[in-house]
Short mmCIF file of C-alpha atoms and ligand atoms in Angstrom, two decimals:
data_model
loop_
_atom_site.label_atom_id
_atom_site.label_comp_id
_atom_site.label_asym_id
_atom_site.label_seq_id
_atom_site.Cartn_x
_atom_site.Cartn_y
_atom_site.Cartn_z
CA MET U 1 30.41 23.15 -0.84
CA ALA U 2 32.57 21.22 1.66
CA LYS U 3 30.64 18.99 4.03
CA GLU U 4 30.77 19.94 7.70
CA LYS U 5 32.55 17.40 9.82
CA ASN U 6 30.25 14.96 11.58
CA ILE U 7 29.86 16.48 15.03
CA SER U 8 27.59 13.79 16.45
CA TRP U 9 28.59 10.63 18.18
CA ASP U 10 27.24 7.21 17.34
CA TYR U 11 24.61 5.66 19.54
CA SER U 12 24.49 1.92 20.11
CA PRO U 13 21.55 0.34 18.32
CA ALA U 14 18.33 0.41 20.38
CA PRO U 15 15.85 -1.57 18.31
CA GLU U 16 12.25 -1.72 19.46
CA ASN U 17 11.10 -5.16 20.52
CA THR U 18 8.83 -6.73 17.92
CA SER U 19 8.11 -10.02 19.67
CA HIS U 20 4.72 -8.79 20.93
CA VAL U 21 3.57 -7.90 17.46
CA LYS U 22 1.37 -10.23 15.48
CA VAL U 23 1.35 -9.71 11.75
CA LYS U 24 -0.71 -12.34 9.96
CA GLU U 25 0.42 -13.83 6.69
CA ARG U 26 -2.73 -12.67 4.98
CA TYR U 27 -5.35 -9.98 5.56
CA GLU U 28 -8.88 -10.16 4.14
CA LEU U 29 -11.39 -7.37 3.59
CA TYR U 30 -13.51 -6.21 6.53
CA ILE U 31 -17.08 -6.02 5.27
CA ASP U 32 -20.33 -6.18 7.25
CA GLY U 33 -18.58 -7.17 10.46
CA LYS U 34 -16.69 -10.09 8.90
CA PHE U 35 -13.23 -10.65 7.46
CA VAL U 36 -14.01 -11.87 3.94
CA LYS U 37 -12.09 -13.00 0.89
CA PRO U 38 -12.02 -10.59 -2.05
CA GLU U 39 -14.20 -11.25 -5.11
CA SER U 40 -11.08 -10.89 -7.24
CA ALA U 41 -9.40 -13.77 -5.33
CA LYS U 42 -6.26 -11.65 -5.68
CA TYR U 43 -3.81 -10.47 -3.05
CA PHE U 44 -0.91 -8.03 -3.15
CA ASP U 45 2.13 -7.69 -0.91
CA THR U 46 2.82 -4.97 1.58
CA VAL U 47 6.54 -4.63 2.21
CA SER U 48 8.71 -3.04 4.82
CA PRO U 49 10.42 -0.10 3.09
CA SER U 50 13.41 -0.35 5.41
CA THR U 51 14.24 -3.91 4.32
CA GLY U 52 12.31 -4.33 1.09
CA LYS U 53 10.93 -7.58 2.54
CA LYS U 54 7.31 -8.70 2.37
CA LEU U 55 5.29 -8.29 5.57
CA ALA U 56 1.91 -9.72 4.56
CA SER U 57 -0.51 -10.44 1.70
CA ILE U 58 -3.36 -7.99 1.43
CA ALA U 59 -6.72 -8.57 -0.25
CA TYR U 60 -7.34 -6.68 -3.47
CA GLY U 61 -10.87 -5.37 -3.30
CA ASN U 62 -12.55 -4.65 -6.65
CA GLU U 63 -15.81 -2.93 -7.66
CA LYS U 64 -17.89 -5.87 -6.47
CA ASP U 65 -16.29 -5.77 -3.03
CA VAL U 66 -16.83 -2.03 -2.84
CA ASP U 67 -20.46 -2.58 -3.78
CA LYS U 68 -20.83 -5.17 -1.00
CA ALA U 69 -19.22 -2.78 1.47
CA VAL U 70 -21.44 0.15 0.45
CA LYS U 71 -24.55 -2.05 0.74
CA ALA U 72 -23.45 -3.18 4.22
CA ALA U 73 -22.81 0.43 5.21
CA ARG U 74 -26.21 1.55 3.87
CA ASN U 75 -27.97 -1.26 5.67
CA ALA U 76 -26.20 -0.46 8.95
CA TYR U 77 -26.98 3.23 8.47
CA VAL U 78 -30.68 2.80 7.81
CA ASN U 79 -31.37 0.10 10.37
CA ILE U 80 -29.00 0.81 13.25
CA TRP U 81 -26.55 3.67 13.29
CA SER U 82 -28.81 6.56 12.21
CA LYS U 83 -31.41 5.46 14.76
CA MET U 84 -29.00 5.17 17.67
CA SER U 85 -28.74 8.01 20.18
CA GLY U 86 -25.59 10.12 20.19
CA ALA U 87 -24.79 8.93 23.71
CA GLU U 88 -24.83 5.29 22.56
CA ARG U 89 -22.69 6.06 19.52
CA GLY U 90 -20.27 7.87 21.81
CA LYS U 91 -19.84 4.76 23.96
CA TYR U 92 -18.66 2.74 20.97
CA ILE U 93 -16.23 5.46 19.91
CA TYR U 94 -14.81 5.70 23.45
CA ARG U 95 -14.41 1.93 23.45
CA ILE U 96 -12.47 2.02 20.18
CA ALA U 97 -10.24 4.78 21.62
CA ARG U 98 -9.48 2.76 24.75
CA LEU U 99 -8.76 -0.44 22.81
CA MET U 100 -6.38 1.51 20.59
CA GLN U 101 -4.62 2.88 23.65
CA GLU U 102 -4.26 -0.62 25.08
CA ARG U 103 -2.68 -1.76 21.84
CA ALA U 104 -0.72 1.46 21.24
CA ARG U 105 2.70 -0.16 21.32
CA GLU U 106 1.71 -2.84 18.84
CA LEU U 107 0.10 -0.26 16.52
CA SER U 108 3.23 1.92 16.63
CA VAL U 109 5.58 -0.92 15.80
CA ILE U 110 3.42 -2.12 12.92
CA GLU U 111 3.10 1.43 11.61
CA SER U 112 6.88 1.81 11.55
CA MET U 113 7.38 -1.61 9.95
CA ASP U 114 4.85 -0.97 7.19
CA SER U 115 5.44 2.72 6.45
CA GLY U 116 9.14 3.21 7.29
CA LYS U 117 8.53 6.08 9.71
CA ALA U 118 10.72 6.27 12.80
CA ILE U 119 9.27 4.51 15.86
CA ARG U 120 9.76 7.72 17.82
CA GLU U 121 7.22 9.38 15.52
CA SER U 122 4.67 6.58 15.41
CA ARG U 123 4.96 5.91 19.17
CA ASP U 124 4.97 9.54 20.36
CA VAL U 125 2.93 11.31 17.71
CA ASP U 126 0.82 9.27 15.30
CA VAL U 127 -0.72 6.65 17.58
CA PRO U 128 -1.41 8.90 20.61
CA LEU U 129 -2.93 11.53 18.33
CA ALA U 130 -5.04 8.90 16.59
CA CYS U 131 -6.38 7.71 19.98
CA ASN U 132 -7.04 11.32 20.99
CA HIS U 133 -9.07 11.89 17.86
CA PHE U 134 -11.39 9.06 18.83
CA PHE U 135 -11.64 10.35 22.42
CA TYR U 136 -12.29 13.90 21.23
CA TYR U 137 -15.06 12.98 18.77
CA ALA U 138 -16.58 10.46 21.16
CA GLY U 139 -17.22 13.47 23.38
CA TRP U 140 -19.13 15.30 20.63
CA ALA U 141 -21.45 12.42 19.71
CA ASP U 142 -24.16 13.39 22.23
CA LYS U 143 -23.54 17.15 22.04
CA LEU U 144 -24.15 17.91 18.37
CA GLU U 145 -27.00 20.27 19.24
CA TYR U 146 -24.48 22.38 21.17
CA ALA U 147 -21.98 22.25 18.33
CA PHE U 148 -24.63 23.72 16.04
CA PRO U 149 -27.01 25.73 18.25
CA ASN U 150 -30.56 26.31 16.97
CA ARG U 151 -30.02 23.96 14.03
CA LYS U 152 -31.33 20.50 13.38
CA VAL U 153 -28.34 18.24 12.76
CA GLU U 154 -28.65 15.30 10.37
CA SER U 155 -26.03 12.80 9.30
CA LEU U 156 -25.23 12.40 5.60
CA GLY U 157 -25.41 8.61 5.22
CA VAL U 158 -22.59 6.48 3.80
CA ALA U 159 -19.15 8.09 3.75
CA GLY U 160 -16.47 6.84 1.35
CA GLN U 161 -13.04 7.60 2.76
CA ILE U 162 -9.70 7.32 0.97
CA ILE U 163 -6.41 7.90 2.77
CA PRO U 164 -2.70 8.18 1.92
CA TRP U 165 0.42 6.36 3.16
CA ASN U 166 2.17 9.09 5.12
CA PHE U 167 0.07 8.95 8.30
CA PRO U 168 -1.86 5.70 7.88
CA ILE U 169 -3.47 5.25 11.29
CA LEU U 170 -3.74 8.95 12.04
CA MET U 171 -5.53 9.64 8.75
CA ALA U 172 -7.85 6.69 9.41
CA ALA U 173 -8.69 8.22 12.82
CA TRP U 174 -9.21 11.70 11.33
CA LYS U 175 -11.70 10.19 8.91
CA ILE U 176 -13.50 7.55 10.97
CA ALA U 177 -13.97 9.31 14.33
CA PRO U 178 -15.95 12.41 13.21
CA ALA U 179 -18.01 10.37 10.74
CA LEU U 180 -19.09 7.95 13.48
CA ALA U 181 -19.75 10.73 15.99
CA THR U 182 -22.15 12.41 13.56
CA GLY U 183 -23.99 9.17 12.77
CA ASN U 184 -22.60 8.20 9.38
CA THR U 185 -21.44 4.76 8.27
CA ILE U 186 -18.16 4.17 6.48
CA VAL U 187 -16.31 2.45 3.67
CA ILE U 188 -12.62 3.27 4.00
CA LYS U 189 -9.66 2.43 1.79
CA PRO U 190 -6.09 2.68 3.10
CA ALA U 191 -3.14 3.28 0.76
CA GLU U 192 -1.73 0.19 -0.93
CA THR U 193 1.72 0.52 0.67
CA THR U 194 0.43 0.94 4.25
CA PRO U 195 -2.66 -1.17 4.87
CA LEU U 196 -1.54 -2.96 8.05
CA THR U 197 -2.60 -0.53 10.78
CA ALA U 198 -5.95 -0.07 9.04
CA MET U 199 -6.44 -3.83 9.26
CA LYS U 200 -5.38 -3.76 12.93
CA LEU U 201 -7.91 -0.98 13.44
CA ALA U 202 -10.52 -3.18 11.76
CA GLU U 203 -9.72 -5.88 14.36
CA ILE U 204 -10.06 -3.32 17.15
CA ILE U 205 -13.35 -2.05 15.74
CA HIS U 206 -14.54 -5.65 15.53
CA ASP U 207 -13.49 -6.28 19.15
CA SER U 208 -15.31 -3.12 20.25
CA GLY U 209 -18.60 -4.73 19.23
CA LEU U 210 -19.46 -1.92 16.82
CA PRO U 211 -22.54 -3.10 14.89
CA ALA U 212 -21.71 -4.94 11.65
CA GLY U 213 -21.45 -2.73 8.57
CA VAL U 214 -20.92 0.58 10.39
CA VAL U 215 -17.22 0.57 9.41
CA ASN U 216 -15.99 -1.41 6.41
CA VAL U 217 -12.34 -1.55 5.33
CA VAL U 218 -11.61 -2.35 1.69
CA THR U 219 -7.95 -2.63 0.74
CA GLY U 220 -6.67 -2.33 -2.80
CA TYR U 221 -5.11 -0.02 -5.36
CA GLY U 222 -6.16 3.32 -6.84
CA ASP U 223 -8.98 1.64 -8.78
CA THR U 224 -10.49 0.43 -5.49
CA GLY U 225 -10.54 4.08 -4.40
CA ALA U 226 -12.10 5.06 -7.72
CA ALA U 227 -14.82 2.40 -7.24
CA ILE U 228 -15.74 4.07 -3.92
CA VAL U 229 -15.77 7.52 -5.52
CA ASN U 230 -17.95 6.34 -8.41
CA HIS U 231 -20.41 4.23 -6.41
CA ASN U 232 -23.81 5.85 -6.72
CA ASP U 233 -24.98 5.06 -3.20
CA VAL U 234 -22.19 6.95 -1.42
CA ASP U 235 -23.23 10.31 0.08
CA LYS U 236 -19.89 11.79 0.96
CA ILE U 237 -16.28 11.44 -0.20
CA ALA U 238 -13.51 12.32 2.23
CA PHE U 239 -10.14 12.14 0.51
CA THR U 240 -6.62 12.86 1.65
CA GLY U 241 -3.88 12.50 -0.91
CA SER U 242 -2.28 14.14 -3.90
CA THR U 243 -3.71 17.15 -5.69
CA GLY U 244 -3.66 15.14 -8.94
CA VAL U 245 -6.00 12.45 -7.62
CA GLY U 246 -8.04 15.11 -5.79
CA LYS U 247 -8.78 16.75 -9.15
CA ILE U 248 -9.84 13.41 -10.68
CA ILE U 249 -12.21 12.86 -7.75
CA GLN U 250 -13.69 16.34 -8.00
CA LYS U 251 -14.42 15.80 -11.69
CA ALA U 252 -15.88 12.35 -11.03
CA ILE U 253 -18.39 13.60 -8.46
CA ALA U 254 -19.31 16.87 -10.18
CA GLY U 255 -23.08 17.06 -10.56
CA THR U 256 -23.81 14.19 -8.18
CA LYS U 257 -25.36 14.31 -4.71
CA LYS U 258 -21.99 13.53 -3.15
CA LYS U 259 -20.47 16.03 -0.76
CA ALA U 260 -16.70 16.12 -0.55
CA THR U 261 -13.76 17.22 1.52
CA LEU U 262 -10.35 17.08 -0.11
CA GLU U 263 -7.13 17.38 1.85
CA LEU U 264 -4.38 17.63 -0.75
CA GLY U 265 -0.74 18.53 -1.22
CA GLY U 266 1.31 21.45 0.01
CA LYS U 267 4.49 23.48 -0.36
CA SER U 268 4.48 25.32 2.91
CA ALA U 269 6.75 28.21 3.85
CA ASN U 270 8.59 28.34 7.16
CA ILE U 271 9.47 32.02 7.67
CA ILE U 272 12.31 33.06 9.99
CA LEU U 273 12.47 36.78 10.84
CA GLU U 274 15.71 38.33 12.09
CA ASP U 275 14.38 38.76 15.65
CA ALA U 276 13.42 35.07 15.97
CA PRO U 277 14.93 32.79 18.62
CA LEU U 278 17.26 31.21 16.09
CA ASP U 279 18.17 27.94 17.84
CA GLN U 280 14.50 27.26 18.47
CA ALA U 281 13.74 28.16 14.85
CA VAL U 282 16.38 25.71 13.62
CA GLU U 283 14.67 22.95 15.62
CA GLY U 284 11.40 24.00 13.99
CA ILE U 285 12.94 23.78 10.52
CA ILE U 286 14.30 20.30 11.28
CA ASN U 287 10.98 19.16 12.70
CA GLY U 288 9.13 20.75 9.78
CA ILE U 289 10.91 18.93 6.96
CA PHE U 290 13.20 16.11 8.11
CA PHE U 291 11.17 14.21 10.67
CA ASN U 292 8.87 11.65 9.08
CA GLN U 293 11.21 11.82 6.04
CA GLY U 294 9.42 14.91 4.78
CA HIS U 295 6.36 12.74 4.10
CA VAL U 296 4.15 15.41 5.59
CA CYS U 297 1.54 17.26 3.55
CA CYS U 298 2.11 20.41 5.62
CA ALA U 299 5.92 20.00 5.73
CA GLY U 300 7.81 23.29 5.96
CA SER U 301 9.52 22.49 2.68
CA ARG U 302 10.31 26.11 1.74
CA LEU U 303 12.51 27.94 4.20
CA LEU U 304 12.29 31.73 3.92
CA VAL U 305 14.90 33.40 6.09
CA GLN U 306 15.57 37.12 6.54
CA GLU U 307 18.77 38.10 4.76
CA SER U 308 20.45 39.63 7.83
CA VAL U 309 20.43 36.28 9.67
CA ALA U 310 20.51 33.92 6.69
CA ASP U 311 24.17 32.89 6.93
CA LYS U 312 23.88 32.25 10.64
CA VAL U 313 20.67 30.20 10.29
CA ILE U 314 22.07 28.11 7.43
CA ARG U 315 25.27 27.43 9.41
CA LYS U 316 23.30 26.37 12.48
CA LEU U 317 20.92 24.31 10.34
CA LYS U 318 23.76 22.38 8.70
CA ARG U 319 25.34 21.64 12.06
CA ARG U 320 22.03 20.40 13.46
CA MET U 321 21.35 18.32 10.35
CA GLU U 322 24.65 16.48 10.86
CA THR U 323 23.33 15.13 14.15
CA LEU U 324 20.25 13.54 12.56
CA VAL U 325 20.25 9.77 12.80
CA VAL U 326 19.10 8.18 9.53
CA GLY U 327 18.33 4.48 9.50
CA ASP U 328 16.26 1.62 10.91
CA PRO U 329 12.74 2.93 11.64
CA LEU U 330 12.45 0.54 14.55
CA ASP U 331 15.53 1.94 16.29
CA LYS U 332 14.54 4.34 19.07
CA ASN U 333 17.43 6.68 18.18
CA THR U 334 16.36 7.11 14.59
CA ASP U 335 15.23 10.57 13.54
CA VAL U 336 14.78 9.93 9.83
CA GLY U 337 13.44 6.52 8.83
CA ALA U 338 12.86 4.93 5.43
CA ILE U 339 11.21 6.50 2.40
CA ASN U 340 7.81 4.86 2.03
CA SER U 341 8.36 3.15 -1.32
CA LYS U 342 10.75 2.77 -4.23
CA GLU U 343 8.36 4.92 -6.31
CA GLN U 344 8.56 7.75 -3.77
CA LEU U 345 12.35 7.45 -3.55
CA ASP U 346 12.55 7.76 -7.35
CA ILE U 347 10.35 10.88 -7.23
CA ILE U 348 12.65 12.47 -4.63
CA LYS U 349 15.76 11.60 -6.67
CA LYS U 350 14.15 13.02 -9.80
CA TYR U 351 13.47 16.35 -8.05
CA VAL U 352 17.00 16.48 -6.67
CA SER U 353 18.47 16.05 -10.13
CA ILE U 354 16.12 18.74 -11.50
CA GLY U 355 17.35 21.04 -8.71
CA LEU U 356 20.95 20.44 -9.71
CA GLU U 357 20.18 20.87 -13.41
CA GLU U 358 18.50 24.19 -12.68
CA GLY U 359 21.67 25.41 -10.95
CA ALA U 360 20.79 25.17 -7.25
CA THR U 361 23.50 24.37 -4.69
CA MET U 362 22.95 21.12 -2.80
CA HIS U 363 24.09 20.19 0.70
CA GLN U 364 23.50 16.67 2.04
CA ILE U 365 24.45 15.30 5.42
CA SER U 366 27.36 12.89 5.63
CA CYS U 367 25.50 9.96 7.18
CA ASN U 368 25.75 6.29 6.30
CA ILE U 369 22.71 5.31 4.32
CA PRO U 370 21.62 1.68 4.91
CA LYS U 371 22.30 -0.53 1.91
CA ASN U 372 18.95 -2.30 1.88
CA GLY U 373 15.61 -0.57 1.78
CA TYR U 374 14.75 2.94 0.63
CA PHE U 375 16.54 5.80 2.35
CA PHE U 376 17.43 9.37 1.46
CA ALA U 377 19.84 11.71 3.25
CA PRO U 378 18.41 15.01 4.55
CA THR U 379 19.15 17.59 1.87
CA ILE U 380 19.00 21.36 1.51
CA PHE U 381 19.16 23.49 -1.61
CA THR U 382 20.34 27.09 -1.63
CA ASP U 383 20.65 29.38 -4.68
CA VAL U 384 17.08 28.70 -5.71
CA ALA U 385 14.56 31.13 -7.20
CA GLN U 386 10.82 31.48 -6.82
CA SER U 387 10.55 29.96 -10.31
CA SER U 388 12.72 26.89 -9.53
CA THR U 389 10.87 23.60 -9.97
CA ILE U 390 11.98 22.39 -6.53
CA VAL U 391 10.54 25.56 -4.95
CA LYS U 392 7.21 25.26 -6.77
CA GLU U 393 6.45 21.53 -6.68
CA GLU U 394 5.81 19.19 -3.77
CA ILE U 395 8.72 16.74 -3.37
CA PHE U 396 7.34 14.85 -0.37
CA GLY U 397 10.76 13.90 0.92
CA PRO U 398 13.50 15.24 3.26
CA VAL U 399 14.47 18.04 0.88
CA LEU U 400 14.38 21.71 1.89
CA THR U 401 14.80 24.76 -0.32
CA VAL U 402 16.23 27.93 1.24
CA GLN U 403 15.39 31.44 0.05
CA THR U 404 16.07 34.79 1.62
CA PHE U 405 14.01 37.98 1.91
CA ARG U 406 14.65 41.54 3.07
CA THR U 407 11.26 42.86 4.18
CA VAL U 408 8.24 41.25 5.77
CA ASP U 409 6.17 42.14 2.69
CA GLU U 410 8.62 40.27 0.50
CA ALA U 411 8.33 37.22 2.77
CA ILE U 412 4.53 37.32 2.53
CA GLN U 413 4.65 37.66 -1.25
CA LYS U 414 7.07 34.77 -1.63
CA ALA U 415 5.18 32.55 0.79
CA ASN U 416 1.86 33.20 -0.96
CA ASN U 417 3.29 32.79 -4.43
CA SER U 418 2.38 29.10 -4.62
CA GLU U 419 -0.34 26.93 -6.10
CA TYR U 420 -0.76 25.49 -2.64
CA GLY U 421 -1.95 26.96 0.66
CA LEU U 422 -1.85 24.31 3.33
CA ALA U 423 0.38 25.58 6.13
CA ALA U 424 3.03 28.11 7.13
CA GLY U 425 5.37 28.79 10.04
CA VAL U 426 6.35 32.18 11.43
CA TRP U 427 9.30 32.70 13.77
CA THR U 428 9.66 36.07 15.48
CA ASP U 429 9.96 37.58 18.91
CA LYS U 430 7.12 40.04 18.34
CA GLY U 431 3.43 39.25 18.73
CA SER U 432 2.49 42.13 16.42
CA ARG U 433 4.53 40.59 13.62
CA ILE U 434 2.86 37.26 14.19
CA PHE U 435 -0.58 38.87 13.83
CA ASN U 436 0.51 40.80 10.75
CA LEU U 437 1.84 37.69 9.01
CA THR U 438 -0.86 35.27 10.07
CA THR U 439 -3.59 37.54 8.71
CA LYS U 440 -1.84 37.92 5.35
CA LEU U 441 -0.55 34.41 4.65
CA ASN U 442 -2.85 32.29 2.49
CA ALA U 443 -2.53 29.06 4.43
CA GLY U 444 -5.07 26.95 6.27
CA VAL U 445 -2.80 26.36 9.27
CA ILE U 446 -0.19 28.80 10.55
CA TRP U 447 2.15 27.98 13.41
CA ALA U 448 3.95 30.69 15.34
CA ASN U 449 7.31 29.83 16.92
CA THR U 450 6.61 26.12 16.48
CA TYR U 451 5.87 23.75 13.61
CA ASN U 452 3.90 20.58 12.89
CA LYS U 453 1.93 20.63 16.11
CA PHE U 454 -1.48 18.95 16.07
CA ASP U 455 -4.44 18.73 18.37
CA PRO U 456 -7.77 17.01 17.76
CA ALA U 457 -9.58 20.18 18.82
CA SER U 458 -8.06 22.41 16.15
CA PRO U 459 -9.17 22.28 12.53
CA PHE U 460 -6.80 21.42 9.70
CA GLY U 461 -7.15 21.98 5.96
CA GLY U 462 -5.99 24.00 3.01
CA TYR U 463 -6.56 26.89 0.64
CA LYS U 464 -6.14 26.85 -3.13
CA GLU U 465 -4.83 23.55 -4.57
CA SER U 466 -4.33 22.16 -1.07
CA GLY U 467 -8.02 21.33 -1.07
CA PHE U 468 -11.14 22.32 0.81
CA GLY U 469 -13.02 21.37 3.94
CA ARG U 470 -11.60 21.06 7.43
CA GLU U 471 -10.78 18.06 9.58
CA GLY U 472 -10.41 18.20 13.35
CA GLY U 473 -12.23 20.27 15.91
CA LEU U 474 -15.77 21.52 15.61
CA HIS U 475 -15.13 22.26 11.94
CA GLY U 476 -14.47 18.57 11.37
CA LEU U 477 -18.04 17.76 12.44
CA ASN U 478 -19.38 20.14 9.82
CA ALA U 479 -17.99 17.98 7.03
CA TYR U 480 -20.28 15.08 8.02
CA VAL U 481 -23.62 16.78 8.72
CA LYS U 482 -26.57 18.45 7.03
CA LEU U 483 -27.87 21.42 9.01
CA ARG U 484 -31.50 22.47 8.87
P1 LIG P 1 -2.38 9.58 -3.76
O1 LIG P 1 -1.59 8.89 -4.79
O2 LIG P 1 -3.30 10.67 -4.19
O3 LIG P 1 -3.18 8.46 -2.97
C1 LIG P 1 -4.04 8.72 -1.91
C2 LIG P 1 -5.08 7.62 -1.84
O4 LIG P 1 -5.91 7.67 -2.99
C3 LIG P 1 -4.49 6.22 -1.80
O5 LIG P 1 -5.30 5.41 -0.98
C4 LIG P 1 -4.59 5.81 -3.26
O6 LIG P 1 -4.59 4.44 -3.44
C5 LIG P 1 -5.91 6.41 -3.64
N1 LIG P 1 -6.11 6.62 -5.07
C6 LIG P 1 -5.19 6.62 -6.07
N2 LIG P 1 -5.78 6.89 -7.26
C7 LIG P 1 -7.11 7.05 -7.01
C8 LIG P 1 -8.25 7.36 -7.81
N3 LIG P 1 -8.15 7.57 -9.14
N4 LIG P 1 -9.45 7.47 -7.23
C9 LIG P 1 -9.58 7.29 -5.89
N5 LIG P 1 -8.55 6.98 -5.08
C10 LIG P 1 -7.32 6.88 -5.62
O7 LIG P 1 -1.48 10.25 -2.66
P2 LIG P 1 -0.29 9.55 -1.89
O8 LIG P 1 0.88 9.57 -2.81
O9 LIG P 1 -0.73 8.28 -1.28
O10 LIG P 1 -0.08 10.58 -0.68
C11 LIG P 1 0.73 11.68 -0.78
C12 LIG P 1 -0.09 12.94 -1.03
O11 LIG P 1 -1.05 13.12 0.00
C13 LIG P 1 0.77 14.18 -0.97
O12 LIG P 1 0.45 15.03 -2.04
C14 LIG P 1 0.40 14.83 0.35
O13 LIG P 1 0.61 16.19 0.41
C15 LIG P 1 -1.02 14.45 0.47
N6 LIG P 1 -1.47 14.51 1.86
C16 LIG P 1 -2.29 15.54 2.23
C17 LIG P 1 -2.74 15.66 3.54
C18 LIG P 1 -3.63 16.79 3.94
O14 LIG P 1 -4.23 16.71 5.00
N7 LIG P 1 -3.78 17.83 3.16
C19 LIG P 1 -2.36 14.70 4.48
C20 LIG P 1 -1.53 13.66 4.08
C21 LIG P 1 -1.10 13.58 2.75
P3 LIG P 1 -3.19 3.67 -3.69
O15 LIG P 1 -2.34 3.90 -2.50
O16 LIG P 1 -3.59 2.26 -3.83
O17 LIG P 1 -2.60 4.26 -4.94
MG1 LIG P 2 4.25 -1.22 3.36
#
């Protein structure tokens, strides 16, 4: 298919200032209120995916470090945190939220440097939402009896938390804030490619005066995560990541006292009905799959569009895609930043070649891809079937598949015909259609006439292989308490 002519104009570069940002050469583990060297004496590099250059050395925490962290967390739980009133706990959480806000610009820049996501996203979405999560849960800390009326609320103990690389600081906030509000102590492991904002958060937590051992940050690889999962003095595992690792964790904790919440992968359908406001819907498609490079668990990676408007929507979508700015994550004009790692770029490329082998038609935008670093042009595939690999499996990149449907029932069937059930989008002019679809779609989150909108007060989580348990809102408290 011929490429549409580039209808955008070029902006002058507008790089974000990085002179106010301090990235140390080396980061240690944060255990028991101190920054300590790892038992392994080993360090690994975190790199900037947009340049491929090293940003800092990060401590590799092994089983012994995890054990130290769990002991510190247990000690802090038994002696301090579980005895403290909710109002006092709330004060610390508010303080963390305010310190994060004060350092919001620095956190955003570091997030974009380390993860490759566009500064517009980290500055306007990730960091403000992360602060809001702390503010929101700080407010619950002294009101748990109202959250669960007529029940006695008890904390669980030590929570082991493992997070992915796509929303590093936001996922840390989703995990840490509700656990602290409900009186638990924490050992958290960030992803190996994006540890920097977690270490900045450790500095903020330290500056907040939070008692030693209440939050411990242990960096490392997958085996560091496994050491947390397998430690016998952890009461709760909160994991966000791939369905594959989620299954390993579920097997590992089967039959133990450990409670778990798993937030896993997705292959979410964005459904456009013929009466939808089409220009708005096109923006929703773009926002759903191309922003944040498609590194979004709830990305609207499967577009389902009603046949009568399909040609029009695809034409509008291609025109809008041409205007996307792909490039330097630190440039304020950038819409689509760098792919998080070489490994992830290879996965995306592998899926694209499978799509072509299976006979799908590919359309990519005609942008200049930077020579250094890991980038991928926004891509759509038409002529796909429900059985196509690229329709069934999570790609986790800026790649959209487009299918059509004739009736609403067909759209529901196609949307639900997936191993996953994380999110969905519905675009229509009619409220009755929204209610019909939202009650029949098997997805934890359903947006109507919008996509990828988040609020600390609303719960998030999946059905089927997208995991179980909810984060955010009142439901997010539930995951960290015992009710009597
Ligand atoms: P991943 O490979 O599963 O890794 C997630 C985290 O688990 C990382 O910290 C990883 O450490 C660690 N880990 C790896 N192997 C482990 C093991 N055997 N035991 C314990 N921990 C282990 O996932 P990812 O590639 O980083 O993230 C992408 C996935 O996350 C996608 O599938 C996406 O859909 C999902 N996700 C879901 C949500 C949601 O809310 N449902 C949100 C965001 C992302 P290393 O980094 O060191 O390998
Ligand atoms: Mg990195």
